[in-house]
C-alpha atoms as a PDB file:
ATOM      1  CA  UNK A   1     -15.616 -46.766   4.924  1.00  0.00           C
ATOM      2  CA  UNK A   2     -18.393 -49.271   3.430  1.00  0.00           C
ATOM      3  CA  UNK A   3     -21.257 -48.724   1.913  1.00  0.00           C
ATOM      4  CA  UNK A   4     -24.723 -50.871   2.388  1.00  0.00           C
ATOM      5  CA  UNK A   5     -27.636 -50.678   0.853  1.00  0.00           C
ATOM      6  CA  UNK A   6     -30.762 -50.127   2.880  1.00  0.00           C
ATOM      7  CA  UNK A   7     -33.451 -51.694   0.281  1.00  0.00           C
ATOM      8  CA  UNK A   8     -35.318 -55.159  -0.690  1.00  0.00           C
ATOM      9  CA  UNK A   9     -36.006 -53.934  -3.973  1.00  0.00           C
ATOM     10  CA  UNK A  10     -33.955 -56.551  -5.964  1.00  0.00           C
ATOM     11  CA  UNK A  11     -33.750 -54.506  -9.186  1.00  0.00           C
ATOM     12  CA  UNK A  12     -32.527 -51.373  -7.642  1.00  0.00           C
ATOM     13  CA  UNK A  13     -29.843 -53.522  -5.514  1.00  0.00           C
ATOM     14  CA  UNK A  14     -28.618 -55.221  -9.023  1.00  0.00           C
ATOM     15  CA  UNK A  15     -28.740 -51.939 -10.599  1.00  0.00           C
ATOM     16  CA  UNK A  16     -26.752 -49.860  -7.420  1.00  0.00           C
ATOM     17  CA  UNK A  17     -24.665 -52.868  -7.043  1.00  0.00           C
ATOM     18  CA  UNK A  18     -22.708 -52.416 -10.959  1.00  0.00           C
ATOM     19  CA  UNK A  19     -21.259 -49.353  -9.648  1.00  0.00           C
ATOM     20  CA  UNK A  20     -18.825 -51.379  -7.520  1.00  0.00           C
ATOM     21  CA  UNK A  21     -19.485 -49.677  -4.034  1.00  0.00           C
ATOM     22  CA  UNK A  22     -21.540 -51.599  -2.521  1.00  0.00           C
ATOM     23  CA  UNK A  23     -20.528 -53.538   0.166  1.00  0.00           C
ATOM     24  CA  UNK A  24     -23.897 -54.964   2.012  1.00  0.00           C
ATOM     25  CA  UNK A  25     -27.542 -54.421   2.246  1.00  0.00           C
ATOM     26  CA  UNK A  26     -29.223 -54.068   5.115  1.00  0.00           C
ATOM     27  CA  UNK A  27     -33.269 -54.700   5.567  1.00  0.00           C
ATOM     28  CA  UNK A  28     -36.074 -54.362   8.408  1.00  0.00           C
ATOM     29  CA  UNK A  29     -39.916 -55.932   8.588  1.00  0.00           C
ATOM     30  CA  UNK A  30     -40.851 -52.455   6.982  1.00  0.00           C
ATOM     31  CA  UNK A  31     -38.496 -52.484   3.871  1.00  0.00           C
ATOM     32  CA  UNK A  32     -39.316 -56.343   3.374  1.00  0.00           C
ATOM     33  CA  UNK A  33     -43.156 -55.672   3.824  1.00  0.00           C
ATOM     34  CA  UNK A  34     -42.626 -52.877   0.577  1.00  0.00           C
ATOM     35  CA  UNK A  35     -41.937 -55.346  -1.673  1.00  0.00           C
ATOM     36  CA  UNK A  36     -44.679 -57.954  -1.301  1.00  0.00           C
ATOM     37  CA  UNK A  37     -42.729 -60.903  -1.661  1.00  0.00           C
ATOM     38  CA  UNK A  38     -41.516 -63.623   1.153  1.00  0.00           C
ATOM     39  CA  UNK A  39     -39.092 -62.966   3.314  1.00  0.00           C
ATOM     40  CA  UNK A  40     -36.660 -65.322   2.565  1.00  0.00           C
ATOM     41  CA  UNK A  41     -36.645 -65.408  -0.999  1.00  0.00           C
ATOM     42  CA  UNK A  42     -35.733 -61.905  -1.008  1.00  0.00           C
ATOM     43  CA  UNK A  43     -32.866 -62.199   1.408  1.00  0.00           C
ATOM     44  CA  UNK A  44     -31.388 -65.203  -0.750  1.00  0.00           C
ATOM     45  CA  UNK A  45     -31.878 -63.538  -3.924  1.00  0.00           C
ATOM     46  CA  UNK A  46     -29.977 -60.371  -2.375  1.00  0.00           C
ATOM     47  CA  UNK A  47     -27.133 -63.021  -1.064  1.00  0.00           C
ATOM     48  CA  UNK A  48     -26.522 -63.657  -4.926  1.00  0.00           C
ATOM     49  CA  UNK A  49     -25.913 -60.614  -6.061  1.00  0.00           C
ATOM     50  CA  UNK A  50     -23.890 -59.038  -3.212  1.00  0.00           C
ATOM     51  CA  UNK A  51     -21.366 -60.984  -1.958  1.00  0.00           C
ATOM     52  CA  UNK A  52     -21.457 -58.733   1.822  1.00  0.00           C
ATOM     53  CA  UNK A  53     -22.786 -59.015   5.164  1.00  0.00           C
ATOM     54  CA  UNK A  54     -26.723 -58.886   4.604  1.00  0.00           C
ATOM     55  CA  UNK A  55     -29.397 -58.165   7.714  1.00  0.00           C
ATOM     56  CA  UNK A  56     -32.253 -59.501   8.248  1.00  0.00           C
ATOM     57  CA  UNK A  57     -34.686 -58.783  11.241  1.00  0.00           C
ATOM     58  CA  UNK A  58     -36.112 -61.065  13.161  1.00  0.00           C
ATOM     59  CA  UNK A  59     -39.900 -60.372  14.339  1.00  0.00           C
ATOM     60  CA  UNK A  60     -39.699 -61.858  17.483  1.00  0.00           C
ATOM     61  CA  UNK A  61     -39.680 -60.099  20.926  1.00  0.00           C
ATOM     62  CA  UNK A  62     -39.000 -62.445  23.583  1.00  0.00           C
ATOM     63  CA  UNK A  63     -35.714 -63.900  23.444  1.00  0.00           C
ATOM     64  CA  UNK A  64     -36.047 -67.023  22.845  1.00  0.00           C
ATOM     65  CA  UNK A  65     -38.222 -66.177  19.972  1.00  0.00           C
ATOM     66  CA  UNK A  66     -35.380 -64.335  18.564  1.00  0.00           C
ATOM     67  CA  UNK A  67     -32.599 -66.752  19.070  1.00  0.00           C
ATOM     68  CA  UNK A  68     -35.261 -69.221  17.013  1.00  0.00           C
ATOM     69  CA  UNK A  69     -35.068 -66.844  14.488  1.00  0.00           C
ATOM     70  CA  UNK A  70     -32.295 -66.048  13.939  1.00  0.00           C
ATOM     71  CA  UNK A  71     -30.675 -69.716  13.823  1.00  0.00           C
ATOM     72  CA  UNK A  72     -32.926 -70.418  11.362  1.00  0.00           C
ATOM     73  CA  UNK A  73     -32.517 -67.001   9.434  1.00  0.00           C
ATOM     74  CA  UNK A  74     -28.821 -67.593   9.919  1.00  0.00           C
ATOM     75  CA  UNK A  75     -28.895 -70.735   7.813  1.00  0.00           C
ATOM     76  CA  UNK A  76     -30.351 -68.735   4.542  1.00  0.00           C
ATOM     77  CA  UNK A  77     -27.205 -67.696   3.235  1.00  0.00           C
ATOM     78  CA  UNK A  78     -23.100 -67.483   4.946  1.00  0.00           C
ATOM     79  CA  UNK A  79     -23.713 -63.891   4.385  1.00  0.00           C
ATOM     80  CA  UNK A  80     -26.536 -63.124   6.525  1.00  0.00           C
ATOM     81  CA  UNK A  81     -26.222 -61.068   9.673  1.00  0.00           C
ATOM     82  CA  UNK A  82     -29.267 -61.088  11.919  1.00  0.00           C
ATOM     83  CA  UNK A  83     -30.531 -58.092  12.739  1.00  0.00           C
ATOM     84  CA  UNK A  84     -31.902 -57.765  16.366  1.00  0.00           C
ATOM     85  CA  UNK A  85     -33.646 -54.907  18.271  1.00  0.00           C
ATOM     86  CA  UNK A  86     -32.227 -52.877  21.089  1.00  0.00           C
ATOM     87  CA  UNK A  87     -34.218 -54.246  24.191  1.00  0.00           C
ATOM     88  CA  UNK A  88     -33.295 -56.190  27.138  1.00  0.00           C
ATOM     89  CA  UNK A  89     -34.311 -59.157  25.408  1.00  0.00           C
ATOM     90  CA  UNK A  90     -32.827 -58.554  22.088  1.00  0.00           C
ATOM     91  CA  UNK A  91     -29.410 -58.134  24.441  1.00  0.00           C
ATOM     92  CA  UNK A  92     -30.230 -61.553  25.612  1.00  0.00           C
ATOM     93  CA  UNK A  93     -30.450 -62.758  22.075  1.00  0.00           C
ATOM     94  CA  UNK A  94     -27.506 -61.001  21.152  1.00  0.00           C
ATOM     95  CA  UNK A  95     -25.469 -62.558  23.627  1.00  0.00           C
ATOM     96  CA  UNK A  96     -26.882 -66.413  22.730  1.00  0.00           C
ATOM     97  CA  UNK A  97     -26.269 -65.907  19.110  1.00  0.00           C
ATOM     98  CA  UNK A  98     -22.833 -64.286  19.181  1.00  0.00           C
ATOM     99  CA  UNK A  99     -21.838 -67.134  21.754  1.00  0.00           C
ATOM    100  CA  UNK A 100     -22.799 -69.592  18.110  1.00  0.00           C
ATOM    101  CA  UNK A 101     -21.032 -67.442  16.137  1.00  0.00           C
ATOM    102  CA  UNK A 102     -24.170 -66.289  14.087  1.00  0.00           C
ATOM    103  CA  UNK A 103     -23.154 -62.484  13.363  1.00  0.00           C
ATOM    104  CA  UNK A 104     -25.862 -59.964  14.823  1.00  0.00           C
ATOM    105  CA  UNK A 105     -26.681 -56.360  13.855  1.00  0.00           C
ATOM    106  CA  UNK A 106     -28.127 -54.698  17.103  1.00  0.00           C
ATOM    107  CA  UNK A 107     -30.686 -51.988  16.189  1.00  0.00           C
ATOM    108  CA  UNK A 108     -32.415 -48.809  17.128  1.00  0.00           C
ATOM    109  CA  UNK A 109     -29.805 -47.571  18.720  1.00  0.00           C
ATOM    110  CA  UNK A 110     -30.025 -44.041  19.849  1.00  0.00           C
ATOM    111  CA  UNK A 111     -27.224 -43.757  23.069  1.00  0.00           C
ATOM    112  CA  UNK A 112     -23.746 -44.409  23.813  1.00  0.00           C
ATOM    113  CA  UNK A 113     -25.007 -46.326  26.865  1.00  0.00           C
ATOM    114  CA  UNK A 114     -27.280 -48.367  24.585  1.00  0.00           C
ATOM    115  CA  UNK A 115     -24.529 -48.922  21.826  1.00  0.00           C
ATOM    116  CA  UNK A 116     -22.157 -49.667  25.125  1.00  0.00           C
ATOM    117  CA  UNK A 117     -24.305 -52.685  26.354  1.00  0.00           C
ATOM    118  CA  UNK A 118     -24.452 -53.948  22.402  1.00  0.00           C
ATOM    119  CA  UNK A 119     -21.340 -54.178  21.856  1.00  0.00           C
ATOM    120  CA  UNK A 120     -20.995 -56.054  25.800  1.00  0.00           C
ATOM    121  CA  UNK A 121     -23.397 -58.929  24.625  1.00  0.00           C
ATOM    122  CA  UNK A 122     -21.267 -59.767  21.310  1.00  0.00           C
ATOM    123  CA  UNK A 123     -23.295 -58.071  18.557  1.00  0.00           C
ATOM    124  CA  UNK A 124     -20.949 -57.828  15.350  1.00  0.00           C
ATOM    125  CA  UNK A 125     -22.502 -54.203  14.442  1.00  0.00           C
ATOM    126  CA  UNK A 126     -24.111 -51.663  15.965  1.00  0.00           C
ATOM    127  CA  UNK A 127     -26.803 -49.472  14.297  1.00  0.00           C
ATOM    128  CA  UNK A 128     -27.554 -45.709  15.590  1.00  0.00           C
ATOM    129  CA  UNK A 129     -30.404 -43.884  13.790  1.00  0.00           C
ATOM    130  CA  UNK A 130     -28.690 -40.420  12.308  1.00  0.00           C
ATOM    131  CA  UNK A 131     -32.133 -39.668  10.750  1.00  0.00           C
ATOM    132  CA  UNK A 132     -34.562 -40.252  14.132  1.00  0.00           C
ATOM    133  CA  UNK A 133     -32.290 -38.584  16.404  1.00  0.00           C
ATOM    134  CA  UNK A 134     -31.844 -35.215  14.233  1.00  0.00           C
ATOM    135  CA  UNK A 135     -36.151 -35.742  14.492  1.00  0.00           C
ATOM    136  CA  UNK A 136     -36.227 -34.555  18.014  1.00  0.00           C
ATOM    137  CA  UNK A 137     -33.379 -32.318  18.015  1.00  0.00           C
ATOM    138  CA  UNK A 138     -30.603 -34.837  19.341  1.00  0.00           C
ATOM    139  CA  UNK A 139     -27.020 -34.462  18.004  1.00  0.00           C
ATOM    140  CA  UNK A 140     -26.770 -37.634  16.292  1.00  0.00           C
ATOM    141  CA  UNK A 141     -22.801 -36.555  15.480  1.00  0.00           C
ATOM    142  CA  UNK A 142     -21.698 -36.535  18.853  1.00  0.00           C
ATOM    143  CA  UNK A 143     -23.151 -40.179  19.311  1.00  0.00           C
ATOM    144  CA  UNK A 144     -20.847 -41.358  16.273  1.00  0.00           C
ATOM    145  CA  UNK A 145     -17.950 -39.809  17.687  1.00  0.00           C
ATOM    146  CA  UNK A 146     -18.518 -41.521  21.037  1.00  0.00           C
ATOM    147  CA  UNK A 147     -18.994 -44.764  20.053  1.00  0.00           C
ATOM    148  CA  UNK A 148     -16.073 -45.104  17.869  1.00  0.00           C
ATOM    149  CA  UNK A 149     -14.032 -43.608  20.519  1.00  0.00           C
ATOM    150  CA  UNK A 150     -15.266 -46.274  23.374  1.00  0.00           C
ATOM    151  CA  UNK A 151     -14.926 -49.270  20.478  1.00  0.00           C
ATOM    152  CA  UNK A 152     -11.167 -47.886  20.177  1.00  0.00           C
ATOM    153  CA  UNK A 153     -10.330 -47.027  23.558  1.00  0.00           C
ATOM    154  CA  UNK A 154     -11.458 -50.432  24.664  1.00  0.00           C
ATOM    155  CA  UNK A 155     -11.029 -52.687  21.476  1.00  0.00           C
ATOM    156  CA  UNK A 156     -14.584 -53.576  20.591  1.00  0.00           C
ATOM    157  CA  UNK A 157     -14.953 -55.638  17.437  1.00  0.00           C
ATOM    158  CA  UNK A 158     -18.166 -54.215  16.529  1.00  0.00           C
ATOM    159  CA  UNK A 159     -18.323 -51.976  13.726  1.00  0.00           C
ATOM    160  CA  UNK A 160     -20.601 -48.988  13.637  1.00  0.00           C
ATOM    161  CA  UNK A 161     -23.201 -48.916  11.256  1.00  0.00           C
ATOM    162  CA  UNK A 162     -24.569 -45.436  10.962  1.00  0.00           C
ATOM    163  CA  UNK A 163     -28.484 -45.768   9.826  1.00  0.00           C
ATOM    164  CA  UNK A 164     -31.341 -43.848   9.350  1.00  0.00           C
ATOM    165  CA  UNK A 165     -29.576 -41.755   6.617  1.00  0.00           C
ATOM    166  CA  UNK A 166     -31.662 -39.573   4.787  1.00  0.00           C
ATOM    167  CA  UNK A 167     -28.868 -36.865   2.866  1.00  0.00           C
ATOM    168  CA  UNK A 168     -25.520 -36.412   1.282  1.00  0.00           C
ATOM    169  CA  UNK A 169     -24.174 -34.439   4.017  1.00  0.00           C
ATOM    170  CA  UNK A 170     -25.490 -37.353   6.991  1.00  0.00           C
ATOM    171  CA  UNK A 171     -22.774 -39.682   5.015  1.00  0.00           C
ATOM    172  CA  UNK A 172     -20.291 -37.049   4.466  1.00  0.00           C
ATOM    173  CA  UNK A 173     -20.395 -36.363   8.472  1.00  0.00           C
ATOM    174  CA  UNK A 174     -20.414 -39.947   9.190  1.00  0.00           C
ATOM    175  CA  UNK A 175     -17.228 -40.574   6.697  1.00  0.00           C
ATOM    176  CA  UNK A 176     -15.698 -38.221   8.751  1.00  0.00           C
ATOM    177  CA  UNK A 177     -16.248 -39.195  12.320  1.00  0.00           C
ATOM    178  CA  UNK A 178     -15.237 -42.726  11.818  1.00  0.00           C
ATOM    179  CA  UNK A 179     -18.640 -44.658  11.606  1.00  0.00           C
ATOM    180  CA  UNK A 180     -17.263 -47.878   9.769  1.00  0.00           C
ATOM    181  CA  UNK A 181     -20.508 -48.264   7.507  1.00  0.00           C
ATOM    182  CA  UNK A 182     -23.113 -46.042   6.201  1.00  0.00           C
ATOM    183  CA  UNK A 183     -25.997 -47.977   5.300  1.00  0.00           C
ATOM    184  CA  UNK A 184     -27.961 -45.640   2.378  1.00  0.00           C
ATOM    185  CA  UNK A 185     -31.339 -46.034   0.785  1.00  0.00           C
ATOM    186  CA  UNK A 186     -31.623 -46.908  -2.801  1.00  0.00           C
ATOM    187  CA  UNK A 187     -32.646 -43.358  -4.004  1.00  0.00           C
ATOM    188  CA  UNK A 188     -29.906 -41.655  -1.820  1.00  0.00           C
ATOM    189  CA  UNK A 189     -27.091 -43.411  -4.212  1.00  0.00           C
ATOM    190  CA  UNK A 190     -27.768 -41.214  -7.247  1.00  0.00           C
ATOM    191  CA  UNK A 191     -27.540 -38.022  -5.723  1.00  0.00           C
ATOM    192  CA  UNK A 192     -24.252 -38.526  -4.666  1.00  0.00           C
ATOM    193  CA  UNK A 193     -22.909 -39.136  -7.443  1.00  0.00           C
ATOM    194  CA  UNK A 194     -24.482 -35.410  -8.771  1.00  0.00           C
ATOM    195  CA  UNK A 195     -23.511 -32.174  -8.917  1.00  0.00           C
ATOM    196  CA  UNK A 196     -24.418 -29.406 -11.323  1.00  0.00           C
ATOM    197  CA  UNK A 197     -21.486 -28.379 -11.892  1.00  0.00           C
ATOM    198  CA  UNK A 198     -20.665 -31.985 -12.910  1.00  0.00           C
ATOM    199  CA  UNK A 199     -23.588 -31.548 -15.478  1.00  0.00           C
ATOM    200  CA  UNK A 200     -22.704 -28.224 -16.584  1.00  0.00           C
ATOM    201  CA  UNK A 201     -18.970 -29.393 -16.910  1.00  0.00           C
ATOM    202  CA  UNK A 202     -20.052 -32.321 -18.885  1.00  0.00           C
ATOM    203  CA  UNK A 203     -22.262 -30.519 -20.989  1.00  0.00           C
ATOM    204  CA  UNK A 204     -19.619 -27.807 -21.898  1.00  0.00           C
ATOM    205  CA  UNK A 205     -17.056 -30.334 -22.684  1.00  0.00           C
ATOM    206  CA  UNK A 206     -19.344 -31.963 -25.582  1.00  0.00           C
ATOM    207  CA  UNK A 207     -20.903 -29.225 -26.863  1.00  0.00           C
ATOM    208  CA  UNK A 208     -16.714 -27.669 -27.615  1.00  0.00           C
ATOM    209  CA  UNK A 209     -15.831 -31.510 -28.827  1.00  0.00           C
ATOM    210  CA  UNK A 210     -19.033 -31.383 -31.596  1.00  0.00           C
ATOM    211  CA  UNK A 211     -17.671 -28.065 -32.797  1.00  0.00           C
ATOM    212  CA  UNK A 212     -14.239 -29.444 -32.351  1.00  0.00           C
ATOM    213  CA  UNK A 213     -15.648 -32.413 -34.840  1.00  0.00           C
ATOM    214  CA  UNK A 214     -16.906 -29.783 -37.827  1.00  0.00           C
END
Protein backbone atom coordinates (compact mmCIF):
# COMPACT_ATOMS: atom_id res chain seq x y z
CA UNK A 1 0.00 0.00 0.00
CA UNK A 2 1.30 3.76 -0.62
CA UNK A 3 1.17 6.47 1.24
CA UNK A 4 0.48 10.29 -0.07
CA UNK A 5 0.51 13.18 1.53
CA UNK A 6 -2.56 15.37 1.45
CA UNK A 7 -0.78 18.93 2.18
CA UNK A 8 0.91 22.12 0.32
CA UNK A 9 2.70 22.98 3.28
CA UNK A 10 6.29 22.53 1.90
CA UNK A 11 7.98 22.27 5.31
CA UNK A 12 5.76 19.67 6.71
CA UNK A 13 6.08 17.59 3.26
CA UNK A 14 10.14 17.86 3.63
CA UNK A 15 9.82 17.09 7.17
CA UNK A 16 7.07 13.84 6.66
CA UNK A 17 8.96 12.99 3.62
CA UNK A 18 12.63 11.89 5.80
CA UNK A 19 10.70 9.16 7.24
CA UNK A 20 10.87 7.27 3.93
CA UNK A 21 7.04 6.49 3.47
CA UNK A 22 5.95 8.74 1.48
CA UNK A 23 5.09 7.97 -1.79
CA UNK A 24 3.00 11.15 -3.30
CA UNK A 25 1.17 14.19 -2.28
CA UNK A 26 -1.92 14.97 -3.28
CA UNK A 27 -3.53 18.76 -3.24
CA UNK A 28 -7.02 20.57 -4.01
CA UNK A 29 -7.89 24.58 -4.61
CA UNK A 30 -8.59 24.48 -0.73
CA UNK A 31 -5.19 23.02 0.53
CA UNK A 32 -3.31 25.30 -2.13
CA UNK A 33 -5.44 28.43 -1.08
CA UNK A 34 -3.95 27.60 2.88
CA UNK A 35 -0.74 28.38 2.03
CA UNK A 36 -0.86 31.74 0.27
CA UNK A 37 1.54 31.16 -2.28
CA UNK A 38 1.02 30.47 -6.29
CA UNK A 39 -0.09 27.58 -7.46
CA UNK A 40 2.53 26.42 -9.41
CA UNK A 41 5.42 27.19 -7.47
CA UNK A 42 4.15 25.07 -4.84
CA UNK A 43 3.44 22.07 -7.00
CA UNK A 44 7.13 22.31 -8.49
CA UNK A 45 8.70 22.81 -5.27
CA UNK A 46 6.71 19.59 -3.98
CA UNK A 47 7.98 17.73 -7.40
CA UNK A 48 11.59 18.23 -5.86
CA UNK A 49 11.31 16.79 -2.90
CA UNK A 50 9.07 13.77 -3.64
CA UNK A 51 9.94 11.95 -6.41
CA UNK A 52 5.83 10.39 -6.71
CA UNK A 53 2.79 10.98 -8.55
CA UNK A 54 1.68 14.61 -7.35
CA UNK A 55 -2.16 16.10 -7.99
CA UNK A 56 -3.05 19.06 -8.80
CA UNK A 57 -6.70 20.35 -9.43
CA UNK A 58 -7.71 22.08 -12.06
CA UNK A 59 -10.41 24.99 -11.41
CA UNK A 60 -12.16 24.70 -14.42
CA UNK A 61 -15.72 23.29 -14.94
CA UNK A 62 -16.49 22.98 -18.46
CA UNK A 63 -14.45 20.58 -20.20
CA UNK A 64 -12.64 22.17 -22.30
CA UNK A 65 -11.57 24.44 -19.58
CA UNK A 66 -10.22 21.48 -17.87
CA UNK A 67 -8.44 19.76 -20.64
CA UNK A 68 -6.66 23.52 -20.94
CA UNK A 69 -5.68 23.00 -17.65
CA UNK A 70 -4.56 20.32 -17.25
CA UNK A 71 -2.14 20.24 -20.45
CA UNK A 72 -0.70 23.06 -19.19
CA UNK A 73 -0.60 21.83 -15.44
CA UNK A 74 0.69 18.61 -16.92
CA UNK A 75 3.81 20.30 -18.24
CA UNK A 76 4.94 21.56 -14.51
CA UNK A 77 6.70 18.61 -13.56
CA UNK A 78 6.79 14.46 -15.16
CA UNK A 79 5.33 13.80 -11.84
CA UNK A 80 2.19 15.61 -11.87
CA UNK A 81 -1.16 13.89 -12.05
CA UNK A 82 -4.10 16.17 -12.73
CA UNK A 83 -6.64 16.02 -10.54
CA UNK A 84 -10.21 16.37 -12.04
CA UNK A 85 -13.72 16.47 -10.48
CA UNK A 86 -16.38 13.84 -10.71
CA UNK A 87 -18.98 15.48 -13.16
CA UNK A 88 -20.08 14.75 -16.56
CA UNK A 89 -17.70 17.13 -17.77
CA UNK A 90 -14.76 16.28 -15.71
CA UNK A 91 -15.54 12.53 -17.38
CA UNK A 92 -15.19 14.30 -20.62
CA UNK A 93 -11.89 15.70 -19.55
CA UNK A 94 -10.85 12.58 -18.20
CA UNK A 95 -11.33 10.79 -21.25
CA UNK A 96 -9.35 13.69 -23.56
CA UNK A 97 -6.46 13.72 -21.24
CA UNK A 98 -5.97 10.00 -20.66
CA UNK A 99 -6.32 9.61 -24.59
CA UNK A 100 -2.63 12.17 -24.32
CA UNK A 101 -1.38 10.19 -21.83
CA UNK A 102 -1.47 13.04 -19.13
CA UNK A 103 -2.28 10.86 -15.87
CA UNK A 104 -5.65 12.06 -14.14
CA UNK A 105 -6.87 11.66 -10.54
CA UNK A 106 -10.79 11.66 -10.74
CA UNK A 107 -12.30 13.16 -7.55
CA UNK A 108 -15.18 13.34 -5.18
CA UNK A 109 -16.04 10.18 -5.60
CA UNK A 110 -18.67 8.83 -3.36
CA UNK A 111 -20.31 5.50 -5.49
CA UNK A 112 -19.28 2.44 -7.12
CA UNK A 113 -21.30 3.65 -10.13
CA UNK A 114 -19.40 6.95 -10.04
CA UNK A 115 -15.89 5.25 -9.47
CA UNK A 116 -17.27 2.69 -12.40
CA UNK A 117 -17.67 5.49 -15.09
CA UNK A 118 -13.98 6.93 -13.85
CA UNK A 119 -12.25 4.32 -14.34
CA UNK A 120 -14.39 3.87 -18.13
CA UNK A 121 -13.03 7.36 -19.31
CA UNK A 122 -9.18 6.45 -18.54
CA UNK A 123 -8.54 8.24 -15.22
CA UNK A 124 -5.20 6.71 -13.69
CA UNK A 125 -6.76 6.96 -9.96
CA UNK A 126 -9.77 7.14 -8.46
CA UNK A 127 -10.48 9.12 -5.23
CA UNK A 128 -13.55 8.12 -2.79
CA UNK A 129 -14.05 10.40 0.25
CA UNK A 130 -13.83 7.88 3.53
CA UNK A 131 -14.24 11.04 5.69
CA UNK A 132 -17.60 12.73 3.80
CA UNK A 133 -19.32 9.58 3.41
CA UNK A 134 -18.99 8.38 7.25
CA UNK A 135 -20.59 12.42 7.53
CA UNK A 136 -23.98 11.29 6.52
CA UNK A 137 -23.95 7.89 7.75
CA UNK A 138 -22.78 6.03 4.43
CA UNK A 139 -20.52 2.94 4.78
CA UNK A 140 -17.58 4.26 3.14
CA UNK A 141 -15.92 0.45 3.68
CA UNK A 142 -18.21 -1.28 1.58
CA UNK A 143 -17.43 1.29 -1.31
CA UNK A 144 -13.58 0.30 -1.01
CA UNK A 145 -14.33 -3.20 -1.13
CA UNK A 146 -16.42 -2.76 -4.28
CA UNK A 147 -14.30 -0.92 -6.23
CA UNK A 148 -11.29 -2.96 -5.86
CA UNK A 149 -13.33 -5.93 -6.55
CA UNK A 150 -14.84 -4.43 -10.05
CA UNK A 151 -11.00 -3.01 -10.90
CA UNK A 152 -9.97 -6.85 -10.36
CA UNK A 153 -12.76 -8.65 -11.74
CA UNK A 154 -12.48 -6.60 -14.87
CA UNK A 155 -8.72 -5.47 -14.97
CA UNK A 156 -8.95 -1.74 -14.48
CA UNK A 157 -5.61 0.03 -14.29
CA UNK A 158 -6.77 2.60 -12.00
CA UNK A 159 -5.63 2.51 -8.60
CA UNK A 160 -7.82 3.47 -5.70
CA UNK A 161 -6.94 6.30 -3.79
CA UNK A 162 -8.85 6.31 -0.56
CA UNK A 163 -9.27 10.21 0.59
CA UNK A 164 -10.87 12.18 2.96
CA UNK A 165 -9.00 10.39 5.83
CA UNK A 166 -9.34 11.85 9.03
CA UNK A 167 -8.01 8.73 11.73
CA UNK A 168 -5.68 5.87 12.32
CA UNK A 169 -8.27 3.34 12.10
CA UNK A 170 -9.79 4.98 8.35
CA UNK A 171 -6.10 3.81 7.05
CA UNK A 172 -5.94 0.71 8.98
CA UNK A 173 -9.50 -0.31 7.30
CA UNK A 174 -8.41 0.89 4.02
CA UNK A 175 -4.92 -1.22 4.29
CA UNK A 176 -7.07 -3.92 4.72
CA UNK A 177 -9.68 -3.82 2.04
CA UNK A 178 -7.25 -3.31 -0.71
CA UNK A 179 -7.47 0.52 -1.47
CA UNK A 180 -3.98 0.87 -3.29
CA UNK A 181 -3.23 4.43 -1.69
CA UNK A 182 -4.21 6.23 1.35
CA UNK A 183 -3.68 9.75 0.87
CA UNK A 184 -3.18 11.28 4.78
CA UNK A 185 -3.01 14.82 6.03
CA UNK A 186 0.15 16.16 7.40
CA UNK A 187 -0.93 16.02 11.13
CA UNK A 188 -2.43 12.45 10.72
CA UNK A 189 1.37 11.07 10.10
CA UNK A 190 2.52 11.51 13.71
CA UNK A 191 -0.10 9.79 15.37
CA UNK A 192 0.54 6.78 13.72
CA UNK A 193 3.55 6.39 14.52
CA UNK A 194 2.28 6.70 18.57
CA UNK A 195 1.26 4.66 21.06
CA UNK A 196 1.54 4.96 24.82
CA UNK A 197 2.63 2.05 25.38
CA UNK A 198 5.44 2.86 22.90
CA UNK A 199 6.18 5.89 25.27
CA UNK A 200 5.85 4.09 28.38
CA UNK A 201 8.07 1.22 26.89
CA UNK A 202 10.60 3.71 25.87
CA UNK A 203 10.60 5.48 28.93
CA UNK A 204 11.07 2.28 31.10
CA UNK A 205 13.85 1.07 29.00
CA UNK A 206 16.05 4.36 29.78
CA UNK A 207 15.21 5.03 33.01
CA UNK A 208 16.68 0.82 33.85
CA UNK A 209 19.77 1.71 31.27
CA UNK A 210 20.71 5.15 33.57
CA UNK A 211 20.64 2.94 36.64
CA UNK A 212 22.23 0.26 34.60
CA UNK A 213 25.07 3.16 33.89
CA UNK A 214 25.75 3.96 37.94
Amino acid sequence: MKFFLDTANVAAIKTINELGVVDGVTTNPTIISREGRDFETVIKEICEIVDGPISAEVTGLIADEMVEEARSIAKWHKNVVVKIPMTTEGLKATNILSKEGIKTNVTLIFTVSQGLMAMKAGATYISPFIGRLEDIGADPYQLISDLREIIDLYDFQAEIIAASIRTTAHVEAVAKLGAHIATIPDSLFAKMTQHPLTTNGLKTFMEDWASFKK
